[in-house]
Coordinates of C-alpha atoms and ligand atoms in Angstrom, one line a residue:
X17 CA -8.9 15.7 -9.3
X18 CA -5.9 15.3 -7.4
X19 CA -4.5 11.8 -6.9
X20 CA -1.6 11.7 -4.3
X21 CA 0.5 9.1 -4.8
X22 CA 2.8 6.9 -3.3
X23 CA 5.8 5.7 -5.2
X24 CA 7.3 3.2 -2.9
X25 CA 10.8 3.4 -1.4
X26 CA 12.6 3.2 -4.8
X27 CA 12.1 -0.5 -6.7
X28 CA 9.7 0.7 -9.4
X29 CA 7.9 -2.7 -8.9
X30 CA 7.1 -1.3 -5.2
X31 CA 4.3 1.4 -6.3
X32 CA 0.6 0.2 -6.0
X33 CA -1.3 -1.6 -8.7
X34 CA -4.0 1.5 -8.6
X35 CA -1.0 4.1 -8.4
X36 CA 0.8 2.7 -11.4
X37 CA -2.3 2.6 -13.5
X38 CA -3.1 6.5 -12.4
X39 CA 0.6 7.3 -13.9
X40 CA -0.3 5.3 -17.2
X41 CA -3.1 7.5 -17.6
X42 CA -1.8 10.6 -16.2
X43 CA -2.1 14.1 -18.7
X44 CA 0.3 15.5 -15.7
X45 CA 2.2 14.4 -13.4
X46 CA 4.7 16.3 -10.2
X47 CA 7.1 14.1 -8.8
X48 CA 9.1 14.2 -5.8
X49 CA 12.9 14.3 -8.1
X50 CA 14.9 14.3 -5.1
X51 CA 13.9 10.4 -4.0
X52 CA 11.2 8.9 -6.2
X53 CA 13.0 6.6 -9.1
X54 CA 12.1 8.5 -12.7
X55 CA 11.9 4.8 -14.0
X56 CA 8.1 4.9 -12.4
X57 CA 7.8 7.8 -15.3
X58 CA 8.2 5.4 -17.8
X59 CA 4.6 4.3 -18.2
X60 CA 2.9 8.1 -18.2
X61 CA 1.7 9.0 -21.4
X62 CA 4.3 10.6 -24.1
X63 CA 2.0 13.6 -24.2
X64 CA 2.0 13.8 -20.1
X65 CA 3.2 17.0 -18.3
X66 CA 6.1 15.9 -16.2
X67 CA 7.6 18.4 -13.1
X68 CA 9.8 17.7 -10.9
X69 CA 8.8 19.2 -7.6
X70 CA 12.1 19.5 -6.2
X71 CA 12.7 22.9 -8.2
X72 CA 8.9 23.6 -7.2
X73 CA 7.7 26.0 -4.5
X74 CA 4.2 24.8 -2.9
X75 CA 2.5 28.0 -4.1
X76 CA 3.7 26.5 -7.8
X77 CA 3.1 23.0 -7.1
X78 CA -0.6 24.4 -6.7
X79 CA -1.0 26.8 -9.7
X80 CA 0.1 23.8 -11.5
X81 CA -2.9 21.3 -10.1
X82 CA -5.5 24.6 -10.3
X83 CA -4.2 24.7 -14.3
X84 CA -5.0 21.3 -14.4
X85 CA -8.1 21.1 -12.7
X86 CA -9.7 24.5 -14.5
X87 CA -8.9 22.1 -18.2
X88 CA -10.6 19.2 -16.6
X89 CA -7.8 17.1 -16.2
X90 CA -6.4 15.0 -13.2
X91 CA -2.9 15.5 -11.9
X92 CA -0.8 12.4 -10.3
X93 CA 1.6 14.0 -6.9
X94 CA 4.0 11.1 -6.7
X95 CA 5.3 11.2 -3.5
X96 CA 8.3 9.1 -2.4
X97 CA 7.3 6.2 0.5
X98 CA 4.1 6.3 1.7
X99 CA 2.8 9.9 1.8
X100 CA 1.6 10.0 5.3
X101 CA 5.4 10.3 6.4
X102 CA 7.1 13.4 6.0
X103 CA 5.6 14.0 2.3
X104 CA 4.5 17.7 3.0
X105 CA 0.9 16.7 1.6
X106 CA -1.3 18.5 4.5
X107 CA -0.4 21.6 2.9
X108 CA -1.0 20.8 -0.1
X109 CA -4.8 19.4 0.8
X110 CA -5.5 22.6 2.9
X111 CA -5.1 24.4 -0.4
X112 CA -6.6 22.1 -2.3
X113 CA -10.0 22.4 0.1
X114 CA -9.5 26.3 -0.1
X115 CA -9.9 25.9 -4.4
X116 CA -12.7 23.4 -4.1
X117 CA -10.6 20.9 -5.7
X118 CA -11.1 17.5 -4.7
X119 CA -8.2 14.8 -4.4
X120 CA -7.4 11.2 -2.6
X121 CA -4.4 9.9 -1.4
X122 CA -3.2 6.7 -3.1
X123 CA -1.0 4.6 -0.1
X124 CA 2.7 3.8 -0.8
X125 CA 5.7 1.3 0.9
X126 CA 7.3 3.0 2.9
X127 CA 11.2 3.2 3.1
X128 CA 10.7 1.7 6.7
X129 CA 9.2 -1.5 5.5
X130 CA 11.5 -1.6 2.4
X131 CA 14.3 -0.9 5.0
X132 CA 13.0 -4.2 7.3
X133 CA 12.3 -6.3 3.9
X134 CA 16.1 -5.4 2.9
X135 CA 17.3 -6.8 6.3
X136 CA 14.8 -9.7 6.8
X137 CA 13.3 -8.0 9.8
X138 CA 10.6 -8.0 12.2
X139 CA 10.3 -4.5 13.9
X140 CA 7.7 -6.4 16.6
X141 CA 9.3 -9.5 18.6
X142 CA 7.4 -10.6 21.2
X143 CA 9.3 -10.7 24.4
X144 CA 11.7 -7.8 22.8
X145 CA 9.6 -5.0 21.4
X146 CA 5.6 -4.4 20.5
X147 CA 6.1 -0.7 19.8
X148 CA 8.2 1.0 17.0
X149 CA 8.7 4.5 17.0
X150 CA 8.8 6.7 14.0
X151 CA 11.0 9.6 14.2
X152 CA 13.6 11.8 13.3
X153 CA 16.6 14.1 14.6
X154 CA 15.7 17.8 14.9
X155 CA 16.9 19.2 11.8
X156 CA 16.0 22.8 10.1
X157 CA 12.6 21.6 10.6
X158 CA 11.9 21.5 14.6
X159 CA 11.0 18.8 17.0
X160 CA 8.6 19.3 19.6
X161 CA 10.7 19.0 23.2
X162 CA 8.4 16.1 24.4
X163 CA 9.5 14.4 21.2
X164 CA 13.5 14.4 21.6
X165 CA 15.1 11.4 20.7
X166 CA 16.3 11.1 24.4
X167 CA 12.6 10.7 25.3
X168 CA 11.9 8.2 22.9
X169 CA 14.8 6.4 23.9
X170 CA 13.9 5.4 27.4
X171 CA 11.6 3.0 26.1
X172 CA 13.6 1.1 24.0
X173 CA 11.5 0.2 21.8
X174 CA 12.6 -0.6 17.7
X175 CA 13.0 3.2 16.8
X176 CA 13.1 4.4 12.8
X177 CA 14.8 7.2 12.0
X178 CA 14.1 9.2 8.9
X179 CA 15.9 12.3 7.3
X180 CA 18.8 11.5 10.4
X181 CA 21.7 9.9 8.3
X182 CA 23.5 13.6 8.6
X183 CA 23.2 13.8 12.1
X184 CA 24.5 10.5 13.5
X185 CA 27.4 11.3 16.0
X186 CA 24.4 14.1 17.7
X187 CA 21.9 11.0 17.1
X188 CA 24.0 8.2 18.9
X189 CA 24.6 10.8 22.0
X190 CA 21.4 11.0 22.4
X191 CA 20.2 7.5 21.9
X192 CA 23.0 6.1 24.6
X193 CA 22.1 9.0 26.7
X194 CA 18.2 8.0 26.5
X195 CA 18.8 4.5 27.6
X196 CA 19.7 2.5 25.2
X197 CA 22.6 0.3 26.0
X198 CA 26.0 1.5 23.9
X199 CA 26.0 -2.1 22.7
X200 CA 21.9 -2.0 21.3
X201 CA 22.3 -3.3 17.9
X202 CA 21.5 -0.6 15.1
X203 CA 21.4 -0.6 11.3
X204 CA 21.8 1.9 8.9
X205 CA 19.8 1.4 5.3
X206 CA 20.9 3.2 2.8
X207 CA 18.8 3.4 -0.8
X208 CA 16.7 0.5 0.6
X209 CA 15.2 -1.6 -2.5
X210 CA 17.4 0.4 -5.4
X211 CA 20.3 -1.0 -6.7
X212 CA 23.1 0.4 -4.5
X213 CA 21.2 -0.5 -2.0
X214 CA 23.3 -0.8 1.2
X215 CA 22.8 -2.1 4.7
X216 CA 25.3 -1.7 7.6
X217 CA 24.8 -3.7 10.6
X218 CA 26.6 -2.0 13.8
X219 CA 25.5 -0.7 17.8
X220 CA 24.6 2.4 18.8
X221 CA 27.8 3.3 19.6
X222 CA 29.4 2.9 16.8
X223 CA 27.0 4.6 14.1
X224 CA 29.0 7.4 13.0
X225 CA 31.8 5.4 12.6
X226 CA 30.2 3.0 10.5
X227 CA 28.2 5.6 8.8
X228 CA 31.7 7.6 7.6
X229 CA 33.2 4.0 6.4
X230 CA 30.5 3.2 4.3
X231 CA 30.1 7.1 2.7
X232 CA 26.4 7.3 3.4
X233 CA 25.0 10.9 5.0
X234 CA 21.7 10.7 3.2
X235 CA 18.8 8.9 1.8
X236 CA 19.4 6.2 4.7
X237 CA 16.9 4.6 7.4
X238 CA 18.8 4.3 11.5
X239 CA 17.0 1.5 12.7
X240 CA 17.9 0.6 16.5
X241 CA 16.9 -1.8 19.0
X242 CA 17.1 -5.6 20.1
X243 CA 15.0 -6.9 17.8
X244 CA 18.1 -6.6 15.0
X245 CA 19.7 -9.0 16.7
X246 CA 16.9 -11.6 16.4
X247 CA 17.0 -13.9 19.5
X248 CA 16.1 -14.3 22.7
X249 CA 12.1 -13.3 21.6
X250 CA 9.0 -15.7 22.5
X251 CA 7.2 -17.3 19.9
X252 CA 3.5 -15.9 19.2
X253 CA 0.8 -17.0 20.7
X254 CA -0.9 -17.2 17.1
X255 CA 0.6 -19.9 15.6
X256 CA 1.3 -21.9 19.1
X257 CA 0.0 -25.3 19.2
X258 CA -1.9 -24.9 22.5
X259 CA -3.3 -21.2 21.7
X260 CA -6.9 -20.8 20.7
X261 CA -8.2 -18.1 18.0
X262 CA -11.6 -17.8 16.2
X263 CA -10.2 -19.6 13.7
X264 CA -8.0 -23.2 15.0
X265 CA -8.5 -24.8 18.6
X266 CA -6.2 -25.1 20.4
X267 CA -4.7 -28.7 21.5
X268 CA -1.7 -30.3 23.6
X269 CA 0.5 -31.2 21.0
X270 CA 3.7 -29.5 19.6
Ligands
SAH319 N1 7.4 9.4 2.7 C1 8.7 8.7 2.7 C2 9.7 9.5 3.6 C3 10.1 10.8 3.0 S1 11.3 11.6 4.0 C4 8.5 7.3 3.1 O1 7.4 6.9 3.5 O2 9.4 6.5 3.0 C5 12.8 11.3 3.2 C6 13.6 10.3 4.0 O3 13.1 9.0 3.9 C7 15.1 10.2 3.6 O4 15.9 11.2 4.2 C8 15.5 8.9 4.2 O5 15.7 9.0 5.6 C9 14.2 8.1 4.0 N2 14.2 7.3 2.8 C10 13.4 7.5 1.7 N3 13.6 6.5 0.8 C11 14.5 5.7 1.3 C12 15.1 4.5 0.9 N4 14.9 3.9 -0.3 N5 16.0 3.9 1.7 C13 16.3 4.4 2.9 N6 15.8 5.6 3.4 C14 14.9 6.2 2.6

């Protein structure tokens, strides 16, 4: 069997309980080299096959788990984040269902809530934004047109960008050009959760700039929207006083 897993957004201490105790018990294991932290290795098995997919093509990757699978063993995919998010893993499944070889997916933090823990933040203020958008600038791999940033950005919503940190002066253009205000707060998260983490509070405006002061063009979250700056939003209506749930009635007092 086939056990995707996610590693978290870095922080070793961020995998699952059920995804470190599949590495601990792992006879091999592919890991995603370019982002997941090796430290997570450190509890496979001394005798565990360890490959780093980053040198791996996906025709490999799969010889590897149909190896695995014809000996009777199980194979751990570590996957940076969550694997849901750009982690390549429908391919791998399709495959995986053509060979009759079964597999789960084992959930992981994603860098956008590592990103958010790092700044303190709530991606969903009431009276500011309910919606966040998951995205990412057209790179080598295409966006669909209905999906351009532009698009997105007439909502103004809180907006993630992954795989982006390359591509901010194109990425602020568009963002302003959308409709978000020049002055919308934005952050950029660099390495959220590792060590050098970094976070870099600025507008829209003035992400390239602050982007090319701080040295960062890769592994990095753009966050945008109002809710950065953290005011002006209403309070719930779960934990108000007066408001009623299945749980607490409601009464006059505050
Ligand atoms: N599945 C992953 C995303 C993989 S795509 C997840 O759920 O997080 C790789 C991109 O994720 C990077 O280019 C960067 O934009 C972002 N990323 C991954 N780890 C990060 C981290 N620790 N801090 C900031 N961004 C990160």
């Amino acid at each position: 069997m086939v056990h995707f897993v996610g590693a978290g957004p870095g922080d070793p201490d961020l995998i699952t309980v059920r995804g470190r105790e599949l590495l601990a018990k792992a006879r091999a294991v592919i890991y995603a080299g370019s982002l997941v932290n090796p430290a997570l290795l450190s509890v496979c098995p001394a005798d565990c096959e360890i490959r780093n997919s980053a040198y791996m093509t996906l025709e490999e990757v799969i010889r590897v788990m149909e190896a695995c699978h014809a000996r009777g063993e199980d194979v751990v995919r570590l996957h940076t984040g969550d694997p849901s998010l750009y982690g390549a893993i429908r391919e791998q499944m399709d495959e995986l269902d053509a060979r009759g070889i079964p597999y789960e997916v084992v959930p992981g933090v994603s860098a956008f809530s590592g990103a958010a823990a790092a700044l303190g933040l709530e991606y969903t203020l009431p009276g500011i934004s309910q919606s966040v958008v998951i995205t990412r600038m057209e790179g080598r791999t295409p966006v669909p047109e209905r999906e351009k940033i532009e698009r997105f950005a007439a909502h103004q919503s809180t907006m993630v960008l992954f795989l982006s940190a390359g591509l901010l002066p194109e990425l602020s253009a568009a963002l302003m050009e959308g409709g978000y205000p020049a002055d919308t707060p934005a952050a950029i998260v660099y390495k959220a959760t590792w060590p050098d983490e970094k976070r870099v509070l600025c507008t829209v405006a003035e992400l390239p700039e602050a982007a090319r002061r701080e040295q960062i063009c890769k592994t990095a979250l753009i966050i945008v929207g109002r809710v950065l700056a953290g005011r002006d939003y209403d309070r719930s209506c779960l934990y108000d006083p007066a408001f009623t749930t299945e749980f607490r009635k409601g009464s006059q007092e505050r």
